[in-house]
Tab-separated table of C-alpha atoms and ligand atoms in Angstrom:
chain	number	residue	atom	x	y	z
E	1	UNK	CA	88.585	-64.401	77.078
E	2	UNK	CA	88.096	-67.796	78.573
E	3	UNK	CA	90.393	-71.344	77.662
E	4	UNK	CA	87.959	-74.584	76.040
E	5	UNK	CA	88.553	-77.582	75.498
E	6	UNK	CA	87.362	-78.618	71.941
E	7	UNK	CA	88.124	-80.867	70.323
E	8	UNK	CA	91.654	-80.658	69.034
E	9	UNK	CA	92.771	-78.837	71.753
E	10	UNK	CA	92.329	-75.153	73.653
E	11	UNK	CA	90.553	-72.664	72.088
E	12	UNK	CA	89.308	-69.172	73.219
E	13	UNK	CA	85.763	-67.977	74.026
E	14	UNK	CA	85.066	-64.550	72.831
E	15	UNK	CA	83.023	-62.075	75.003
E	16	UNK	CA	80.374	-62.143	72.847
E	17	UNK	CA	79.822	-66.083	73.601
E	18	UNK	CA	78.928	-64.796	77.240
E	19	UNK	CA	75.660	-63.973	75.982
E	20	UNK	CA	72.633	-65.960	74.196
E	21	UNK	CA	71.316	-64.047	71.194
E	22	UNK	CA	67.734	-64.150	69.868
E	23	UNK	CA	66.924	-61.755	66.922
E	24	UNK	CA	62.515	-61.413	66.144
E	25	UNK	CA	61.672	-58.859	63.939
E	26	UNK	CA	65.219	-57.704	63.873
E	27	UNK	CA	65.056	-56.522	67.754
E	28	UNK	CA	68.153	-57.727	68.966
E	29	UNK	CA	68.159	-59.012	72.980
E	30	UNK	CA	70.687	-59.943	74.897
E	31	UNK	CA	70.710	-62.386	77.896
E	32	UNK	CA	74.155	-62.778	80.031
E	33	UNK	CA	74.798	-66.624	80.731
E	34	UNK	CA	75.447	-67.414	84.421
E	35	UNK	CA	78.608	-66.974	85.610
E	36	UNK	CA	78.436	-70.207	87.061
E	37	UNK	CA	78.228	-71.407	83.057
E	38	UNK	CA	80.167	-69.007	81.746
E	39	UNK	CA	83.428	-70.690	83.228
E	40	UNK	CA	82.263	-74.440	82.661
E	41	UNK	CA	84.386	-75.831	79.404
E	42	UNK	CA	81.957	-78.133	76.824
E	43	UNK	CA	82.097	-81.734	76.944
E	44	UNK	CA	85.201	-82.750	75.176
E	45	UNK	CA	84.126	-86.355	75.375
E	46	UNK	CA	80.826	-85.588	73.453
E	47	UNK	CA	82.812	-83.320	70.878
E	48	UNK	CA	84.947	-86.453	70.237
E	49	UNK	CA	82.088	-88.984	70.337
E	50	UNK	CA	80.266	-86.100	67.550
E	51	UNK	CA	83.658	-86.622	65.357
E	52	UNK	CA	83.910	-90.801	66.277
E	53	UNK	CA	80.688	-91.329	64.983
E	54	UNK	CA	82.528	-91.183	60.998
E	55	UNK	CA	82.395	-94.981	60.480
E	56	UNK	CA	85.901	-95.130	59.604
E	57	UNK	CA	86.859	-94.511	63.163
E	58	UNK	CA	87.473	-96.755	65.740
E	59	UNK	CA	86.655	-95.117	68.647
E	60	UNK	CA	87.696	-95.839	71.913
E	61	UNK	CA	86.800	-92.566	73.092
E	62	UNK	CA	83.178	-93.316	75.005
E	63	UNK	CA	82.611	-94.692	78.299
E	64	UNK	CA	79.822	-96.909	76.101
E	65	UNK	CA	78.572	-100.084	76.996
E	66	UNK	CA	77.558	-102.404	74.005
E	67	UNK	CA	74.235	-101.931	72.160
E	68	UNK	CA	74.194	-105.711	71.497
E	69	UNK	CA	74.412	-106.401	75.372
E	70	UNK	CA	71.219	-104.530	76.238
E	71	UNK	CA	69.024	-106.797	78.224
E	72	UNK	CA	66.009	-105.331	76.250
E	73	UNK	CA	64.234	-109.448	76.392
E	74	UNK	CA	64.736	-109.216	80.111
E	75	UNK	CA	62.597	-105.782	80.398
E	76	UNK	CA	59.964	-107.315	77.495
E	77	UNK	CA	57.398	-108.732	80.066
E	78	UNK	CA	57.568	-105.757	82.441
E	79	UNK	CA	56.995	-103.934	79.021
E	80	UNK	CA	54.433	-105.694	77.857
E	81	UNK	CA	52.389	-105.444	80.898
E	82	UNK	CA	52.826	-101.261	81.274
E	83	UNK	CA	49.215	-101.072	79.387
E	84	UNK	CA	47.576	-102.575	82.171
E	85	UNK	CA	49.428	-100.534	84.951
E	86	UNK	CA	47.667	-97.491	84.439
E	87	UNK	CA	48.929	-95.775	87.946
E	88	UNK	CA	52.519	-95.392	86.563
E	89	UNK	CA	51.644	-93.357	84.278
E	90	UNK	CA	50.164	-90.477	86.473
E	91	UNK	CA	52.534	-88.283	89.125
E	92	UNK	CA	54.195	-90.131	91.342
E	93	UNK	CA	56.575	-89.702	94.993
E	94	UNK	CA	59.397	-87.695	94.623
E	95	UNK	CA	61.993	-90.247	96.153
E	96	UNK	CA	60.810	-93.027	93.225
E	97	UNK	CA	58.014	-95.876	92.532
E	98	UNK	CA	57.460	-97.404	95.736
E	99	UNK	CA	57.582	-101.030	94.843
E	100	UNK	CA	61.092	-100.480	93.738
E	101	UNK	CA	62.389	-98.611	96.335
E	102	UNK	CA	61.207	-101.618	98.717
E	103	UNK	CA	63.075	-103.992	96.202
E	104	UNK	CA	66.455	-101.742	96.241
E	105	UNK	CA	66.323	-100.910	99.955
E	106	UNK	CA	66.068	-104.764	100.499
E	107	UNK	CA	68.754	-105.690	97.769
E	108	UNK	CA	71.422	-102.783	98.784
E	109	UNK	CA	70.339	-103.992	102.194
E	110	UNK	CA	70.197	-100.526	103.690
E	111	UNK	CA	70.510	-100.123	107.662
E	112	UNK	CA	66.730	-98.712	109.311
E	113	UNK	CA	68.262	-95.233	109.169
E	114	UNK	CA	69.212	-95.187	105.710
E	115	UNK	CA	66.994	-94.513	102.279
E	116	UNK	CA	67.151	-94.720	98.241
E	117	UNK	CA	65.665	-92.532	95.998
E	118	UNK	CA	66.023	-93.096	92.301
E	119	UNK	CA	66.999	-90.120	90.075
E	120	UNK	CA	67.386	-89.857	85.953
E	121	UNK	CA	71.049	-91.594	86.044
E	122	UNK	CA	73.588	-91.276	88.350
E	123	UNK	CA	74.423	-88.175	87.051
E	124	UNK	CA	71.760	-86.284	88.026
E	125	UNK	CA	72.143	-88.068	91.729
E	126	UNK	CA	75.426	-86.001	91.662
E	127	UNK	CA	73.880	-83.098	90.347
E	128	UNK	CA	71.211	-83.082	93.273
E	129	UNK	CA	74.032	-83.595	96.171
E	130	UNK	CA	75.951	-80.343	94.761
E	131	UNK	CA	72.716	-78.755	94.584
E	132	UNK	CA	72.171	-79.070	98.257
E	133	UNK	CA	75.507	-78.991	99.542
E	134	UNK	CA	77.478	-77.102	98.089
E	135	UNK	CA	77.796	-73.281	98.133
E	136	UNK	CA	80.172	-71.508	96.257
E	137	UNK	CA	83.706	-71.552	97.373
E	138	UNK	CA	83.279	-74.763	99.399
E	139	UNK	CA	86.202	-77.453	98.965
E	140	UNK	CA	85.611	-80.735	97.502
E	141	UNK	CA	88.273	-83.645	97.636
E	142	UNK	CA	88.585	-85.595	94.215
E	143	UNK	CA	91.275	-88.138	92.928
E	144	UNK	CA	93.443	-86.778	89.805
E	145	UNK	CA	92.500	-87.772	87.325
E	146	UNK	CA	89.098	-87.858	87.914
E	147	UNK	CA	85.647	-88.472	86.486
E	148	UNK	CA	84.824	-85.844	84.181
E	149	UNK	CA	81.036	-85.489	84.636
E	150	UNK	CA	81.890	-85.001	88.621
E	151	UNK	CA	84.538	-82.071	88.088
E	152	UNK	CA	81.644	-80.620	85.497
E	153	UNK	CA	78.798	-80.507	88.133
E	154	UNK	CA	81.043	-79.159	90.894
E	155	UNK	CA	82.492	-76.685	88.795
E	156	UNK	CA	78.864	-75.535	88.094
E	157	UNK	CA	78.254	-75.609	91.442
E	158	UNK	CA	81.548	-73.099	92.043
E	159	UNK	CA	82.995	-75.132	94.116
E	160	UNK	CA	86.997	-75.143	94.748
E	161	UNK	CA	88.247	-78.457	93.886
E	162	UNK	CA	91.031	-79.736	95.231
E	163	UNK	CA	92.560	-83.148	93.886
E	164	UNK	CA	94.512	-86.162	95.709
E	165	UNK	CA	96.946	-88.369	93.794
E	166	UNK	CA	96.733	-92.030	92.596
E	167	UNK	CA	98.380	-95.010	92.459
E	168	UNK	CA	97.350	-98.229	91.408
E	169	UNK	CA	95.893	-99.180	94.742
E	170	UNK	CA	93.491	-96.127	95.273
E	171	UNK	CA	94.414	-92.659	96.753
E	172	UNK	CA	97.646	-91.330	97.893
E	173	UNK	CA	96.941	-91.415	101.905
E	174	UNK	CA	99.138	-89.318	103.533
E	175	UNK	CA	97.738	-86.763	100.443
E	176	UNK	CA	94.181	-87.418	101.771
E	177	UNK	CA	95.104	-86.560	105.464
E	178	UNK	CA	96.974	-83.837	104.955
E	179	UNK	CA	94.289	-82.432	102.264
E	180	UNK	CA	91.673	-83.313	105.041
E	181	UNK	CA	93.778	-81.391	107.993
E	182	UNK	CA	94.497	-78.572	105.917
E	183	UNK	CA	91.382	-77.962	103.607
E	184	UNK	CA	88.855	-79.272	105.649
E	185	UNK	CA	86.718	-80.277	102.683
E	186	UNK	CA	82.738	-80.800	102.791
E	187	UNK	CA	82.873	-84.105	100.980
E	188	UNK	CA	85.117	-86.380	98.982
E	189	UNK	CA	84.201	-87.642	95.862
E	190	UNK	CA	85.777	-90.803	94.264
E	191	UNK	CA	84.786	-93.757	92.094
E	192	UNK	CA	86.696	-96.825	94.059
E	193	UNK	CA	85.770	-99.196	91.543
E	194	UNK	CA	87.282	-99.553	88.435
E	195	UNK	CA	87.727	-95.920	87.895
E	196	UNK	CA	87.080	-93.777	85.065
E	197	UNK	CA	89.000	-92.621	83.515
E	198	UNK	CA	92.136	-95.240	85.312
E	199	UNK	CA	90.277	-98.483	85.549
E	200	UNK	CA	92.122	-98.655	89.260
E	201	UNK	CA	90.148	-100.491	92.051
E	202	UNK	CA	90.882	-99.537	95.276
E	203	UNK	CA	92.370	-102.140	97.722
E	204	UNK	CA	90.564	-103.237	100.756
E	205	UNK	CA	93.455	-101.539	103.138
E	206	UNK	CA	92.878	-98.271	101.357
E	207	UNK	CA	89.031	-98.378	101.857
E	208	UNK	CA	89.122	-99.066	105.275
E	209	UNK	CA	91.822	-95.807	105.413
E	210	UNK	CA	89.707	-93.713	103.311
E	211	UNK	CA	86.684	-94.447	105.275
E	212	UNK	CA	88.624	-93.980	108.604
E	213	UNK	CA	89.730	-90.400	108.115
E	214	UNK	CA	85.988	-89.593	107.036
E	215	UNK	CA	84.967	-90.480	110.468
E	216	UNK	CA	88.138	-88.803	111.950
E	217	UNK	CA	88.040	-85.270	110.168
E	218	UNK	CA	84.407	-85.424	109.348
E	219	UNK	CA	84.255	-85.397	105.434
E	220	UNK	CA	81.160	-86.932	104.188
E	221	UNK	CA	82.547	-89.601	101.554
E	222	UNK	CA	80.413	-89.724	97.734
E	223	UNK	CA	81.087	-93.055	96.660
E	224	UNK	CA	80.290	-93.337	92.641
E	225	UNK	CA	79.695	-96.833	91.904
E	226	UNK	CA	78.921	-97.210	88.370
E	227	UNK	CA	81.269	-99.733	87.069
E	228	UNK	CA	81.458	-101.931	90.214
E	229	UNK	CA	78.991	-104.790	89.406
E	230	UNK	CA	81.435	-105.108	86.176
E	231	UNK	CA	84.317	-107.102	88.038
E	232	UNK	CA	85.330	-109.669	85.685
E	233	UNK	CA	88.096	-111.123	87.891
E	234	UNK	CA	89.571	-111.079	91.585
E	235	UNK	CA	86.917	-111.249	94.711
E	236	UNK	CA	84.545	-108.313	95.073
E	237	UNK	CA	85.363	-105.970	97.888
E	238	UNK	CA	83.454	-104.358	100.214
E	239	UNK	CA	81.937	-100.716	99.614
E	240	UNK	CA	84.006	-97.949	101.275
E	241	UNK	CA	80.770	-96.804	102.260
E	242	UNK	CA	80.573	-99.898	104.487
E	243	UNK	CA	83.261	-98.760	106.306
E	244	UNK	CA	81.628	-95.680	107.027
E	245	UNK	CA	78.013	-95.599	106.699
E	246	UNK	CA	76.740	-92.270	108.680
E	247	UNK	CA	79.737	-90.293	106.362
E	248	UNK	CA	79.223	-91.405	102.649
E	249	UNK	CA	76.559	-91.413	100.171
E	250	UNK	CA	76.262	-93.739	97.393
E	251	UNK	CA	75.829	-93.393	93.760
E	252	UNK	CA	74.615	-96.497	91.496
E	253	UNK	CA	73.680	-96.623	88.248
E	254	UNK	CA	72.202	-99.201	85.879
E	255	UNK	CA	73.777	-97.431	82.867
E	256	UNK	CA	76.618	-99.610	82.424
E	257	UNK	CA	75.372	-103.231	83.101
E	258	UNK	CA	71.664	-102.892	81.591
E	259	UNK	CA	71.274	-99.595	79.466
E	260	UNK	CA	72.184	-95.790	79.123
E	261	UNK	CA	69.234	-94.389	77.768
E	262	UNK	CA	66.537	-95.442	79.960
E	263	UNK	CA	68.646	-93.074	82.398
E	264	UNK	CA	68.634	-94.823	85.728
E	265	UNK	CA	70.536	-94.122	88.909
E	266	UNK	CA	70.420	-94.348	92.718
E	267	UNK	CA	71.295	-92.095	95.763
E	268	UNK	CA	71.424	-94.022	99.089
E	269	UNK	CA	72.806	-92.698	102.642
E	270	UNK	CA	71.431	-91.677	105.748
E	271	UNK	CA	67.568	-90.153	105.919
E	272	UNK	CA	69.107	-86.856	106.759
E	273	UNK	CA	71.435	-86.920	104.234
E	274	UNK	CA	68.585	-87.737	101.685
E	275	UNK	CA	66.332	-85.222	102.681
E	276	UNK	CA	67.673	-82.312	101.359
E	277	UNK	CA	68.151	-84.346	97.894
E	278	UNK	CA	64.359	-84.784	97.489
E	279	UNK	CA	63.715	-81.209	98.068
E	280	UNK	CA	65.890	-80.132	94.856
E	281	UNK	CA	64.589	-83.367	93.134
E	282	UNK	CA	60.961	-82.028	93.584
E	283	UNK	CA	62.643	-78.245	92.082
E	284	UNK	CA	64.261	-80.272	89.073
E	285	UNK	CA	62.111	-82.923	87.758
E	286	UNK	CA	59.020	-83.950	90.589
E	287	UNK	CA	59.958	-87.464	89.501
E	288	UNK	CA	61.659	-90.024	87.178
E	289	UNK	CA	60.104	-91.084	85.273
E	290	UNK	CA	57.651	-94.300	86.927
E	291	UNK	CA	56.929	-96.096	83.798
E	292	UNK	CA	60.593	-96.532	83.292
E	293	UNK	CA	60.815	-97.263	86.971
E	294	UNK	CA	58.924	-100.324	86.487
E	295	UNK	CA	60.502	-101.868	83.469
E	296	UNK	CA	63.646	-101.454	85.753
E	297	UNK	CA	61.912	-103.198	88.471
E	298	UNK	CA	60.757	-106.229	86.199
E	299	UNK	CA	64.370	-106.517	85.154
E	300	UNK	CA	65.937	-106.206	88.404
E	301	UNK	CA	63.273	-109.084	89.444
E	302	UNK	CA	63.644	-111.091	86.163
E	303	UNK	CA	65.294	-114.590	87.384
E	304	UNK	CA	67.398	-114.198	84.552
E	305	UNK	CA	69.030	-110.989	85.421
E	306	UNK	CA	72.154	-112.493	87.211
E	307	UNK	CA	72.660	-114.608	84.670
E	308	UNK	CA	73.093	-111.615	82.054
E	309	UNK	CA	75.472	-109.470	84.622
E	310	UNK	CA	77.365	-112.529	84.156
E	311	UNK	CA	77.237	-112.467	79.936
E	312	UNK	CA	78.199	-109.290	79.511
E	313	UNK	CA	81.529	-109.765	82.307
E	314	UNK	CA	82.535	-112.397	79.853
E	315	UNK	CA	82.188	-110.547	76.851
E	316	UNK	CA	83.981	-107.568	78.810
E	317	UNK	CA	86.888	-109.776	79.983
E	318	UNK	CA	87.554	-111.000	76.663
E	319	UNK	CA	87.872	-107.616	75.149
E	320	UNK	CA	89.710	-106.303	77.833
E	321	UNK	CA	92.226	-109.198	77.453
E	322	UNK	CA	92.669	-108.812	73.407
E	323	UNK	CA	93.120	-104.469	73.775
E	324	UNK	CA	95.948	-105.820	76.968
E	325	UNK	CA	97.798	-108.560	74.776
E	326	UNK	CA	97.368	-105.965	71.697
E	327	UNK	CA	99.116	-102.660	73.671
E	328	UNK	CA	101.703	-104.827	75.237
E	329	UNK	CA	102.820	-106.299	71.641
E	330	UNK	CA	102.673	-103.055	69.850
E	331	UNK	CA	103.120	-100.376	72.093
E	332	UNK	CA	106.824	-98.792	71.931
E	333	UNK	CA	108.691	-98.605	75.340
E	334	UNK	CA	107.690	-96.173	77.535
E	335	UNK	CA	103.958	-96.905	77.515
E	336	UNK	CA	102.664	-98.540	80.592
E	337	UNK	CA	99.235	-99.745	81.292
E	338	UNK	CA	97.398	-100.175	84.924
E	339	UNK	CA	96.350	-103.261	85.696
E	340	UNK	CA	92.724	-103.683	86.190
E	341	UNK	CA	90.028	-106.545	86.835
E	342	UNK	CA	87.086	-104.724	85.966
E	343	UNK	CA	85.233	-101.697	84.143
E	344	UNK	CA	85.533	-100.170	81.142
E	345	UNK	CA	88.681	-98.442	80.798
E	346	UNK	CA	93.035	-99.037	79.925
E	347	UNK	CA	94.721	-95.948	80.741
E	348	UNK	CA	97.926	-95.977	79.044
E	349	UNK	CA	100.353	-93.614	80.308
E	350	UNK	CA	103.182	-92.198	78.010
E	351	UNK	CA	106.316	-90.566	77.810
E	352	UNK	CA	106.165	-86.850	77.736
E	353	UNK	CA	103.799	-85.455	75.170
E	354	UNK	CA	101.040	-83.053	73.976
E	355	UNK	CA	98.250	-85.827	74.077
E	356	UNK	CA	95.463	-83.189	72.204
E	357	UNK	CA	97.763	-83.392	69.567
E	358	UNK	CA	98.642	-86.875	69.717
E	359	UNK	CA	94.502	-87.059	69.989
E	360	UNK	CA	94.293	-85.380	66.753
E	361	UNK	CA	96.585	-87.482	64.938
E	362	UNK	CA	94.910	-90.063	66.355
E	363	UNK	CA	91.528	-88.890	65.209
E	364	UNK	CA	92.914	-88.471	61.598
E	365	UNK	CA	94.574	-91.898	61.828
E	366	UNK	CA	90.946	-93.106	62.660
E	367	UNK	CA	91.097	-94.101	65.957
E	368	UNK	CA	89.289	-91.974	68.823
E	369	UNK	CA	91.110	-91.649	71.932
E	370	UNK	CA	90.250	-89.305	75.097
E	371	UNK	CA	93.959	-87.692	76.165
E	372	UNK	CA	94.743	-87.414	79.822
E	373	UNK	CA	94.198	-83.368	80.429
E	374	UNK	CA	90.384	-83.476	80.007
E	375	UNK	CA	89.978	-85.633	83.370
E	376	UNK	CA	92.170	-83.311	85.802
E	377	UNK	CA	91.031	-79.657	87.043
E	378	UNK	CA	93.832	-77.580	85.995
E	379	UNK	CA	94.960	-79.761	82.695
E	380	UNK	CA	98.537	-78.960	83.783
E	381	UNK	CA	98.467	-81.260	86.736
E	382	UNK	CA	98.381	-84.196	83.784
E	383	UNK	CA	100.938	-86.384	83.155
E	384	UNK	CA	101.065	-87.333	79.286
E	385	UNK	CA	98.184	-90.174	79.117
E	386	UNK	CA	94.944	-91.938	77.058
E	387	UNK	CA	92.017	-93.141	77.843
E	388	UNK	CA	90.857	-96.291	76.505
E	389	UNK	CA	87.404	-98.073	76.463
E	390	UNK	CA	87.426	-101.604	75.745
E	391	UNK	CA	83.243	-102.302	76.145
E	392	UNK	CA	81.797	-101.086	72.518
E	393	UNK	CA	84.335	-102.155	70.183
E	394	UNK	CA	84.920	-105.348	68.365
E	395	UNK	CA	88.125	-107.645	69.271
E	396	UNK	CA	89.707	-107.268	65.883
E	397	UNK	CA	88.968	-103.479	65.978
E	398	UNK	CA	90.464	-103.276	69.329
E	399	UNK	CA	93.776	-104.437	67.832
E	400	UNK	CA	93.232	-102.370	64.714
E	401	UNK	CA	92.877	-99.691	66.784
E	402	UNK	CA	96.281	-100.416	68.794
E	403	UNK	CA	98.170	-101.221	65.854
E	404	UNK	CA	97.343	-97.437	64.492
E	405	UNK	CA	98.196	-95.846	68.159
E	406	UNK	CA	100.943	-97.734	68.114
E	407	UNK	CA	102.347	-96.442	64.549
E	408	UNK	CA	101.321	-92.740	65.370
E	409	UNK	CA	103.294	-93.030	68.673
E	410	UNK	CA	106.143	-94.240	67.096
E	411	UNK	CA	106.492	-91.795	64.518
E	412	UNK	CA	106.329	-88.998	67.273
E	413	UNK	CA	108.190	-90.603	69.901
E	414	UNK	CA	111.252	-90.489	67.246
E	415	UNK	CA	110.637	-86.781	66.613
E	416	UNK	CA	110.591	-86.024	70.568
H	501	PLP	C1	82.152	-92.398	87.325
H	501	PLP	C2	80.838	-92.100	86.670
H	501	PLP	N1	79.833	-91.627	87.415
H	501	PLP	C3	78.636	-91.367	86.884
H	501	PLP	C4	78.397	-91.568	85.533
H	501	PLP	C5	77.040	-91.223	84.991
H	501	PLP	O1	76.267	-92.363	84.864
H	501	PLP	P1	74.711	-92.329	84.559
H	501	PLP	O2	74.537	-92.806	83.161
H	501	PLP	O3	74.097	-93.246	85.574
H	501	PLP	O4	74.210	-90.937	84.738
H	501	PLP	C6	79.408	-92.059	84.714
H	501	PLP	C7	79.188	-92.242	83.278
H	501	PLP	O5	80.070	-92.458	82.500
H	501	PLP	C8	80.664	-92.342	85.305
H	501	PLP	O6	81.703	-92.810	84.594
C-alpha cells in the first residue's frame, strides 16, 4: 500500500489501483501503471481547487491569477489578423515560431551562445529538462518548501531529491555547500522570485552566492521565474542566472502576468544545454502550438503591454496589502507572516499543528487554504504552515476569508 495526499489528508492506495482496468465484452485486461507513476501522489492543489469551486468558499487555495486581468484586448488585433496568416496554422520548428523567438532572444537579451525555445507553459519546460537530464537515482537540489509541480516532475522522473532550507532572504548557504560537497547534485532547482509557495525573494548577496558555488562545484542552476515580472515594490534584482550564465537554465512563463490557458512558457540557456530539450520536445508535442505563438507575439509587441504589467501590479499590491493588514489584526499570536514585495503568495506559519486538519476545518468553514506538508518531499520535514494566494480574490473576501482562519485557529489553538 502506498500514502496520498487527498484532500483531507493521507489516504492509502490499494494494490488494485496499480493497475488500469478496461472491461469489453466482459474480458477483463489488466495494464500495470509505471512504476515511475505508481509512486507519484495526485495533485492535492487540484483536489482542493475541485472542492473550492462550491461558491460559498473563499478560496485562497490556487496559485490563480485574475480572470478580470486577462489582457484578452491586447491579443484582439493579433487575433483578428490569424485568418490571414495562413502559415501558422501548418507544422512548424520544434524550438517555436521564428518571429518570436527573434523578439524573445532580443528582449531576454540572450548572449550569441545562448537560445529560447517556447514550450506549452513553463511546466512542460521543466518537464523536458528532467526528460533529458535526469536518470533515475540522480540528485536534485530544491529549497523546502518547494514548488509543487517541480517535486511532481522530478519525482516522475525518479530522481532523489534532496532539499535546502529557507529563510527569508533565499537559501540556507552553508546548507547549499555542504549539500553541493556532499551530494554532488546534477542541478538545482529554485524559484528566486517571489516563491511559491513562501512569496520570499532572494537577496542580491544570496544570488551572487548561489550562482558562485554553481560555478565552483559544477551544478547546473534551473532558475523558475514565473512570478518575477510581478514585483509590486522594492528595485528589481538581477537574475541568478546572470551571475552564472554557462550553469543555469531559465524558466519563464506568461501564465501569471497575461493568461494560464493559452499555456505559454520559455526555456533559455546555453545552445548545448537546449539541444537535448528540442529532441524530447520533437518526442512530446513537435510544437506549441504557432497560432497561439503569434497572439503571444502581438501582445508581447502591443505598445500597451507595459502599461498592463503595470495594472495588474497595482491591483496585486492592493490585495496583498488588505490580506497583510487583515492577518496581522486577526490572527492570534503565534502566526507570523514573511514579508514579501511581490507574487502571489502569504505563507503564514503557525504554532504546532496538523494543518490537513486545520485545512479541513478550514474547507468546512468555507475558506480554501493549501497546508504546508503538500510543498516539502517527505511531508514530515514541514513545519506547521498555509499557503495563501492573494491574486483571484476580492479585497473584502480576502478579509472574510482571514476573519474565518482566524476564528478556526483560535478555537484550536485553545484546545492544543
Ligand atoms: C514556480 C512555478 N513554476 C512553474 C509553474 C507553471 O507555470 P506554467 O503555467 O507556465 O506552466 C508554476 C505555476 O503555478 C509555478 O508556481
Amino acid at each position: 500500500m502506498d500514502m496520498l495526499v487527498s484532500i483531507y489528508g493521507p489516504t492509502y492506495l490499494a494494490k488494485s489501483d496499480y493497475y488500469c482496468h478496461t472491461n469489453h465484452d466482459n474480458v477483463e485486461s489488466h495494464m500495470e501503471i509505471a512504476h515511475s507513476v505508481q509512486q507519484i501522489k495526485p495533485s492535492y492543489i487540484r483536489e482542493i481547487l475541485a472542492a473550492a469551486s462550491d461558491e460559498n468558499v473563499i478560496s485562497l487555495a490556487g496559485g490563480l491569477p485574475d480572470e478580470q486581468t486577462f489582457p484578452i484586448h491586447l491579443m484582439k488585433p493579433a487575433i483578428e489578423s490569424l485568418p490571414t496568416m495562413r502559415d501558422v496554422f501548418q507544422y512548424g520548428p520544434t524550438p517555436g515560431y521564428e518571429p518570436l523567438i527573434a523578439h524573445l532572444t532580443q528582449s531576454y537579451q540572450l548572449p550569441e551562445t545562448h537560445r529560447v525555445i517556447t514550450c506549452t507553459g513553463s511546466q512542460q519546460g521543466l518537464d523536458l529538462i528532467a526528460r533529458a537530464y535526469v536518470n533515475p537515482k540522480d540528485t536534485i537540489a530544491m529549497e523546502a518548501p518547494c514548488y509543487l509541480g517541480a517535486m511532481q516532475v522530478f519525482g516522475l522522473a525518479q530522481a532523489n531529491l534532496v532539499t535546502i532550507s529557507q529563510d527569508e532572504f533565499g537559501p540556507n548557504i552553508s546548507e547549499l555547500e555542504q549539500c553541493f560537497k556532499t551530494e554532488s547534485p546534477k542541478m538545482f532547482y529554485a524559484v528566486p522570485d517571489f516563491h511559491n509557495p513562501t512569496g520570499v525573494c532572494w537577496s542580491l548577496e544570496k544570488r551572487h552566492q548561489v550562482a558562485a558555488l554553481c560555478m565552483k562545484y559544477n551544478v547546473v542552476f534551473i532558475e523558475d521565474a514565473p512570478y518575477r515580472e510581478l514585483r509590486f515594490s522594492g528595485d528589481a534584482l538581477a537574475l541568478v542566472s546572470d551571475f552564472c550564465p554557462d550553469h543555469s537554465i531559465v524558466l519563464r512563463s506568461l501564465s501569471k502576468v497575461a493568461s494560464p490557458g493559452l499555456r505559454f512558457g520559455t526555456v533559455s540557456g546555453k545552445q548545448s544545454y537546449l539541444e537535448p530539450l528540442v529532441k524530447v520536445k520533437q518526442g512530446a508535442d513537435l510544437h506549441s502550438s504557432t497560432p497561439v505563438q503569434a497572439i503571444i507575439l502581438g501582445l508581447l509587441q502591443h505598445p500597451e503591454f507595459p502599461s498592463h504589467l503595470k495594472a495588474i501590479r497595482a491591483v496585486y499590491q492592493a490585495r496583498h496589502a488588505t490580506l497583510v493588514q487583515a492577518l496581522q489584526t486577526y490572527l492570534p499570536d503565534g502566526c507570523t507572516i514573511i514579508p514579501t514585495e511581490g507574487g502571489m503568495f502569504v505563507w503564514v506559519t503557525l504554532p504546532t499543528c496538523d494543518t490537513y486538519q486545520l485545512a479541513h476545518e478550514l474547507l468546512a468553514n468555507k475558506v480554501a487554504v493549501v497546508p504546508s506538508p503538500v510543498f516539502y518531499p517527505a511531508s514530515s520535514q514541514a513545519t506547521s504552515a498555509i499557503r495563501l494566494n492573494f491574486t483571484n480574490a476580492a479585497p473584502e473576501d480576502l478579509i472574510t476569508a482571514v476573519q474565518r482562519i482566524a476564528r478556526v485557529l483560535k478555537s484550536n489553538l485553545t484546545k492544543i
